[in-house]
Short mmCIF file of C-alpha atoms and ligand atoms in Angstrom, two decimals:
data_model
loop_
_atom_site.label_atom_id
_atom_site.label_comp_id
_atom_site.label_asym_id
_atom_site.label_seq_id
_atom_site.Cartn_x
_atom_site.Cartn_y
_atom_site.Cartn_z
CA UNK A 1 13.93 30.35 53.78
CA UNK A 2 12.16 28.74 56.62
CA UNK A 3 9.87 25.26 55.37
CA UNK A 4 7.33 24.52 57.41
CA UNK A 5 5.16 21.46 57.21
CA UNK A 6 3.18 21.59 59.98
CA UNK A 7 0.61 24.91 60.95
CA UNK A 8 1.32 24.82 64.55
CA UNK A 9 5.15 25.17 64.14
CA UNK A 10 4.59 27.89 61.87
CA UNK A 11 2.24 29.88 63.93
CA UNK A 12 5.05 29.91 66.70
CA UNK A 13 7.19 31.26 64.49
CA UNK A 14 5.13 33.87 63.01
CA UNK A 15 3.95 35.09 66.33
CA UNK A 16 7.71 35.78 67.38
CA UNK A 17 7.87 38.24 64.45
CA UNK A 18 4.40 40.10 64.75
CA UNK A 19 5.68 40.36 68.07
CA UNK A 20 9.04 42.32 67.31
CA UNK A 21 6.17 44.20 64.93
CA UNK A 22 6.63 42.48 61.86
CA UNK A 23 4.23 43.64 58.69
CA UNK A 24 3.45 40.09 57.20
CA UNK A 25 2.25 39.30 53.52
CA UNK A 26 1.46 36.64 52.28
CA UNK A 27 1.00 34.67 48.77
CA UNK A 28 -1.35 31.83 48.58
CA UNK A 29 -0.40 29.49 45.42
CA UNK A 30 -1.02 25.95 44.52
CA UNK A 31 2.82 25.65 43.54
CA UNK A 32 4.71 24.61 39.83
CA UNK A 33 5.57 28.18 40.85
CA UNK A 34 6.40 30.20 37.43
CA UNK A 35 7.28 33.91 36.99
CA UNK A 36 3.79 35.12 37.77
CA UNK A 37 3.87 33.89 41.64
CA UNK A 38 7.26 35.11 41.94
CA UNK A 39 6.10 38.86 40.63
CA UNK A 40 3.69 38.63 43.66
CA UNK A 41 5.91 37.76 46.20
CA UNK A 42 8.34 40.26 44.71
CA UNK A 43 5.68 42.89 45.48
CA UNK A 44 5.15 41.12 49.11
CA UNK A 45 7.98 42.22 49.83
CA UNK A 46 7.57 45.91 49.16
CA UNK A 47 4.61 45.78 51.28
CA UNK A 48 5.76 44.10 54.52
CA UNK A 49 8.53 42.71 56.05
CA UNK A 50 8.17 38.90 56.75
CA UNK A 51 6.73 37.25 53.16
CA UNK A 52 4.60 34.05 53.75
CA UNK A 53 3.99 31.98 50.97
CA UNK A 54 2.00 28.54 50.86
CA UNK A 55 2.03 25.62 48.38
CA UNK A 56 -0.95 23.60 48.84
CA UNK A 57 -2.82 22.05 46.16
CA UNK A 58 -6.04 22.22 47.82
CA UNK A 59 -8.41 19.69 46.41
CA UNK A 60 -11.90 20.85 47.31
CA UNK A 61 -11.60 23.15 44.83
CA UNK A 62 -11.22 20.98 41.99
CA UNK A 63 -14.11 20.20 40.32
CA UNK A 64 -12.63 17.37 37.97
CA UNK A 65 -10.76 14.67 39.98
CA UNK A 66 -8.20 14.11 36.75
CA UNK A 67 -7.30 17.56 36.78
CA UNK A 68 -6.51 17.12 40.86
CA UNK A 69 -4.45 14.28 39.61
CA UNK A 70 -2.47 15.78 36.92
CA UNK A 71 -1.94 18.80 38.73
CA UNK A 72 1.65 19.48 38.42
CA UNK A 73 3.76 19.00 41.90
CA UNK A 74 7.47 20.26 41.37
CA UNK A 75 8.35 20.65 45.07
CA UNK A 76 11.93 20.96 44.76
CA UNK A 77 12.13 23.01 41.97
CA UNK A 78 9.45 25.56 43.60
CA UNK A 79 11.55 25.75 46.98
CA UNK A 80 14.59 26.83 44.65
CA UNK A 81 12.66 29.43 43.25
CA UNK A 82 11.48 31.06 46.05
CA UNK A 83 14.85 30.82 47.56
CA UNK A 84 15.92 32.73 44.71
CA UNK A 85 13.42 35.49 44.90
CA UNK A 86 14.59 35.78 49.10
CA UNK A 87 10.91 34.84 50.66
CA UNK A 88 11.38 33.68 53.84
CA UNK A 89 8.62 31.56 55.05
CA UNK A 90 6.96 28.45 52.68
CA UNK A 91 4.01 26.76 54.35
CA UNK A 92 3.58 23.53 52.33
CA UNK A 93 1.21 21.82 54.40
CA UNK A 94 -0.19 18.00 53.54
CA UNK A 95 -4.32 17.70 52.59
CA UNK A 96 -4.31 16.26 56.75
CA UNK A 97 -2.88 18.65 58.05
CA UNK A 98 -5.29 21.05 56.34
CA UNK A 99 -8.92 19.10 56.69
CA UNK A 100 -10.10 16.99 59.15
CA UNK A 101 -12.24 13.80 57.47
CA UNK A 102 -16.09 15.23 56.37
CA UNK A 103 -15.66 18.57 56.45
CA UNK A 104 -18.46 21.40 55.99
CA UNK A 105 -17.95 24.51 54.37
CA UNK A 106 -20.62 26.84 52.73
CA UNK A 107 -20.09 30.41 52.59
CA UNK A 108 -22.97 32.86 51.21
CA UNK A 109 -21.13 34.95 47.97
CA UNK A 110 -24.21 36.09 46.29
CA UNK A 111 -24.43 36.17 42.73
CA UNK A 112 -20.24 35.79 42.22
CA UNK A 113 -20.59 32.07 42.85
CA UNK A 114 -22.95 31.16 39.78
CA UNK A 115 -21.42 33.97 37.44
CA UNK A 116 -18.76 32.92 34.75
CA UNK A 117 -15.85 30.64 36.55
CA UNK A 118 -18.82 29.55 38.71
CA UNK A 119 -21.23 28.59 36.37
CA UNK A 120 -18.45 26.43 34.38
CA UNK A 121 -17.20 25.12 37.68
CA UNK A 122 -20.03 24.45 40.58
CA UNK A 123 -18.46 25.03 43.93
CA UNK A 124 -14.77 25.44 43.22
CA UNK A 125 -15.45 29.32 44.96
CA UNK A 126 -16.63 27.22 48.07
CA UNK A 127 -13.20 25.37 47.60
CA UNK A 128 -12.07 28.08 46.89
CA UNK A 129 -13.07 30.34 50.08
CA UNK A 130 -12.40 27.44 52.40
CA UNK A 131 -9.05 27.20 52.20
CA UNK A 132 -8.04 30.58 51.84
CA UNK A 133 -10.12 31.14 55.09
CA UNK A 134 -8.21 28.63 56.44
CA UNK A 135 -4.67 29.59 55.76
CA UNK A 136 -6.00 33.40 57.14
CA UNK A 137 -6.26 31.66 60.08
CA UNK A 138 -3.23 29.97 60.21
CA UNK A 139 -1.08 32.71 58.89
CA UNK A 140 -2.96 35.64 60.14
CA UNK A 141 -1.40 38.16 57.52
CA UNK A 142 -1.84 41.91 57.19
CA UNK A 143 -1.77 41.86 53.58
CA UNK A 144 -2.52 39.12 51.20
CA UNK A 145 -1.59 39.46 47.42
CA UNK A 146 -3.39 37.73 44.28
CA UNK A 147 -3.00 38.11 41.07
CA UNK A 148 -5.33 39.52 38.52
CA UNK A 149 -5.11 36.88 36.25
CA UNK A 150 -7.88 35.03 38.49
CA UNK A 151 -9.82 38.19 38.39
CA UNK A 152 -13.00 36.82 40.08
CA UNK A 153 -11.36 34.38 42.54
CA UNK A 154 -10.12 38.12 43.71
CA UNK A 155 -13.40 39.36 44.02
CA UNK A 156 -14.63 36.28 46.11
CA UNK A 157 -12.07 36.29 48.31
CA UNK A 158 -12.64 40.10 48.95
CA UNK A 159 -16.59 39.29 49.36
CA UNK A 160 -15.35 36.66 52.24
CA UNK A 161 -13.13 38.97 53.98
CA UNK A 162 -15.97 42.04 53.80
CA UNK A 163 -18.67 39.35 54.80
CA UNK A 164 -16.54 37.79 57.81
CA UNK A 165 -14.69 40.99 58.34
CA UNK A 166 -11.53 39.47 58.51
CA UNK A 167 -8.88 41.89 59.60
CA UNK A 168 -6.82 41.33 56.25
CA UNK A 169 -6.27 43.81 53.47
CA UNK A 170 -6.26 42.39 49.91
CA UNK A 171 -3.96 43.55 46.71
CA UNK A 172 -4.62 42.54 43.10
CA UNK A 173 -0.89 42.00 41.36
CA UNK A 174 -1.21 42.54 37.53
CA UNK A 175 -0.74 39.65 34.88
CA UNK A 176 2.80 38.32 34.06
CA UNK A 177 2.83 37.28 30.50
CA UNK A 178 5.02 35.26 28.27
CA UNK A 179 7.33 37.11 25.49
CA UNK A 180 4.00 36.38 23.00
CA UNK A 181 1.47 37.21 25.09
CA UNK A 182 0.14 33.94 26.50
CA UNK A 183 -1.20 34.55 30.30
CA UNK A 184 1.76 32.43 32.43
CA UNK A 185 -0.41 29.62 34.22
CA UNK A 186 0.92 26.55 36.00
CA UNK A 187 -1.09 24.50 33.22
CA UNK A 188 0.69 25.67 30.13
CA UNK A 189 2.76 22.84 30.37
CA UNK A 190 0.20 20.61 29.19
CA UNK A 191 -0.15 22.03 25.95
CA UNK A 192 0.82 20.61 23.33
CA UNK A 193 3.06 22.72 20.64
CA UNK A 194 0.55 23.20 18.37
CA UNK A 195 -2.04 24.06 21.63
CA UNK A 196 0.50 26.60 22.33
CA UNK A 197 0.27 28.70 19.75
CA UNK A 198 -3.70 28.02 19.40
CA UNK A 199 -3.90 29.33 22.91
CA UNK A 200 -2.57 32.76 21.88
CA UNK A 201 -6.13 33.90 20.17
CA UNK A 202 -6.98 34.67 24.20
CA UNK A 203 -4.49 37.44 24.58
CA UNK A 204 -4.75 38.64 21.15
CA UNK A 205 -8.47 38.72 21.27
CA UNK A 206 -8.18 40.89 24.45
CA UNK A 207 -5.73 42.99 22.93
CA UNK A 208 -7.33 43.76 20.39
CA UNK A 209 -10.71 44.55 22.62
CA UNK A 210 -8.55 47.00 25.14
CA UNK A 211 -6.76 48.87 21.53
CA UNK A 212 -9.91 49.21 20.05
CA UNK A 213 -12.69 49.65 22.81
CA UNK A 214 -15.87 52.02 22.63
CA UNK A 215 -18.27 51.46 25.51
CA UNK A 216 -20.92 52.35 23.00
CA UNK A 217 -20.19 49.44 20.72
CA UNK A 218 -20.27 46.28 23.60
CA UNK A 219 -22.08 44.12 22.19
CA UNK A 220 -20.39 43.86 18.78
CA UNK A 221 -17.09 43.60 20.46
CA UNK A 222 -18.28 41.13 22.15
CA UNK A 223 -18.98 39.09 18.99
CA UNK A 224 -16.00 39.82 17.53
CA UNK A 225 -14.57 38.47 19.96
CA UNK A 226 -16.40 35.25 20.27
CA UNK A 227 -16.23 34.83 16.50
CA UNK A 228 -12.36 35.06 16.61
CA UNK A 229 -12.03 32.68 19.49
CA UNK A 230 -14.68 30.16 18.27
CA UNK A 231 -12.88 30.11 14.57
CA UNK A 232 -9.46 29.18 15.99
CA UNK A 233 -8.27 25.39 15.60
CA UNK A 234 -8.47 23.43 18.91
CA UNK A 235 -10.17 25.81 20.74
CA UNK A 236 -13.35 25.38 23.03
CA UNK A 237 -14.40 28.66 23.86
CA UNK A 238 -16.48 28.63 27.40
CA UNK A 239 -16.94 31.94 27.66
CA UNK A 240 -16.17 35.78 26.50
CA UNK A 241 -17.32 38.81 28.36
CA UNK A 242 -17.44 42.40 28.94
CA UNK A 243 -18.47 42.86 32.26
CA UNK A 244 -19.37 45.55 35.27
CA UNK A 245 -15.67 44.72 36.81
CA UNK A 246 -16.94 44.72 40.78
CA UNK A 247 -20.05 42.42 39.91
CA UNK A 248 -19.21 40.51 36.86
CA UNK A 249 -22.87 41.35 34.83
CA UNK A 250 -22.27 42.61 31.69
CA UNK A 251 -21.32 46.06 31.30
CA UNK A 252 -22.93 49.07 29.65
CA UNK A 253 -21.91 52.08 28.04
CA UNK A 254 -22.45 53.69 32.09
CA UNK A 255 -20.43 51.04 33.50
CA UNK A 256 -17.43 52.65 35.59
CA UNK A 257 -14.78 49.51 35.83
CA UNK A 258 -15.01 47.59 32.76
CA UNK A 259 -13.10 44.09 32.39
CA UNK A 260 -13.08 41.54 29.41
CA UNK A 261 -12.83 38.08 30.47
CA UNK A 262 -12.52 34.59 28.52
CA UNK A 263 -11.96 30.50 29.49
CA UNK A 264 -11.84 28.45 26.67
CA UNK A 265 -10.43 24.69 26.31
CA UNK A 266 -7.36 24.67 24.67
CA UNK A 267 -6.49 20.83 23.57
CA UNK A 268 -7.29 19.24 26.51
CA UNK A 269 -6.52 22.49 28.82
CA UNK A 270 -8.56 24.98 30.37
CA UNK A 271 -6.88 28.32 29.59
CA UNK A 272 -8.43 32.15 31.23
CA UNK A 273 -7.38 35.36 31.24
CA UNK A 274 -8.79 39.07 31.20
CA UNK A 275 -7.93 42.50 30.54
CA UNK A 276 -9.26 45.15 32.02
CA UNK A 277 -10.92 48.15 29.83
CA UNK A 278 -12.04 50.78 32.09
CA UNK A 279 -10.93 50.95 35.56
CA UNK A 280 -12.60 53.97 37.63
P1 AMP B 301 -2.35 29.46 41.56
O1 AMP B 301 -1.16 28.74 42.03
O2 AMP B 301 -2.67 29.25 40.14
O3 AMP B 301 -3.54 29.31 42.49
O4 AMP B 301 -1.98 31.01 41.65
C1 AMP B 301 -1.54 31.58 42.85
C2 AMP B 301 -1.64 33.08 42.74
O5 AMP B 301 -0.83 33.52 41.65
C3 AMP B 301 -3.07 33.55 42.44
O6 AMP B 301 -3.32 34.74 43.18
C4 AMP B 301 -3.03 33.80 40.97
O7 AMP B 301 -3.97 34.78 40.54
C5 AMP B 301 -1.61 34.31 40.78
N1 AMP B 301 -1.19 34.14 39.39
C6 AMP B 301 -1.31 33.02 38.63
N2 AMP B 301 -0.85 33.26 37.38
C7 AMP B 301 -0.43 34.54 37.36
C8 AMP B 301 0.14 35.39 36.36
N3 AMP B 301 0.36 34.95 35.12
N4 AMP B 301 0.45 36.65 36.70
C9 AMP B 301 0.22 37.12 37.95
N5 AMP B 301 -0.31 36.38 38.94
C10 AMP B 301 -0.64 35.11 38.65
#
């Protein structure tokens, strides 16, 4: 795998392959790389030829400077990993390299940027955008892959590359679980044991939505749902809902693409996940 550091070098060498005709993906992570990146570059690399991924904990979207802090940074471990899954490029640039001093950044995404993850976390969808934009630009990729399990970070980054018709096609990579259920995240490891198996009323609660769901009956799943979360030990529920799956208002018994999605505190973690119910 080739490491690159710096976005200049890398742009040299990714213009040598799009210039032998190269099909380049590419996988945008904030690293302590677990099974659920790797499933995305996996399907990079059914997709293209040359697979680009980046490890850059990007701090403007943080909203919470101790969660920045104790964001987990297992460099060499992560570089193993992806050498073991054959991607061939890592772009793990520094925060200078990335942003110049006083940066600006505001990009208009309508109604997605107060909704659910945005209500709970004012402007991490600016952070968000901004750096993604920025490593388009530096990677320039034909495809870029995400995975589901941030379901409306996928549907901001789509709004940014409809809005600024960037010449980049999006795929949404389905959730990799653990054996139980639990969504894999890069901040599992800071629960506790007992957090741990807390945390599994998120799954099960979806589960149990998707086995039994009846568009007619929303709004009592719904507090069935909320109930169940709410009554579990050590767990902050933010919020549960059953929404319109391309804007994120709550669905109706009309609604084509249906998708269920929760964040809740577990311990001192914030956990989400979603399922999706109806897809069109
Ligand atoms: P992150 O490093 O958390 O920003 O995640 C990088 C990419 O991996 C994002 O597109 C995430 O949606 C995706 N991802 C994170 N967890 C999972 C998972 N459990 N299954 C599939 N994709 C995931």
């Amino acid at each position: 795998m080739e490491n690159f550091t710096k976005k200049a070098a890398l742009q040299q060498h990714l213009a040598k392959l799009k210039a032998d005709g190269a099909v380049i993906t590419f996988v945008p992570t904030l690293g302590a790389l677990h099974q659920g990146h790797l499933s995305l570059i996996q399907q990079a690399q059914q997709l293209g030829n040359v697979v680009v991924c980046s490890i850059f904990v990007n701090p403007t979207q943080f909203n919470d400077p101790k969660d920045l802090e104790k964001y987990p940074r297992p460099i060499r471990d992560d570089i193993k990993k992806l050498e073991q899954v054959n991607c061939d490029v890592l772009f793990n640039p520094d925060v200078t390299e990335m942003y110049a001093s006083n940066e600006k950044w505001h990009l208009d995404i309508g109604e997605l940027e107060g909704l659910l993850e945005g209500k709970f976390r004012p402007s991490h969808y600016q952070g968000v955008t901004q750096v993604v934009y920025k490593l388009f630009n530096i990677v320039k990729p034909d495809i870029a892959l995400f995975g589901q399990k941030d379901y409306q970070q996928f549907l901001v980054i789509q709004k940014m590359v409809d809005t600024l018709k960037l010449p980049v096609e999006l795929v949404m990579c389905p959730i990799v679980r653990e054996p139980d259920g639990l969504a894999m995240s890069s901040r599992n490891i800071h629960l506790l044991p007992a957090d741990r198996q807390h945390a599994l009323i998120l799954s099960k609660t979806l589960n149990k939505i998707k086995q039994g769901f009846n568009p007619d009956n929303i709004a009592q799943l719904k507090q069935q749902a909320e109930a169940a979360i709410s009554n579990e030990p050590g767990v902050e529920l933010a919020y549960f809902e059953i929404a319109d799956g391309d804007t994120l208002h709550p669905a109706n018994r009309n609604t084509k693409n249906i998708v269920a999605l929760i964040a809740a505190k577990v311990g001192k973690t914030r956990l989400i996940d979603n399922v999706v119910l109806v897809s069109p």
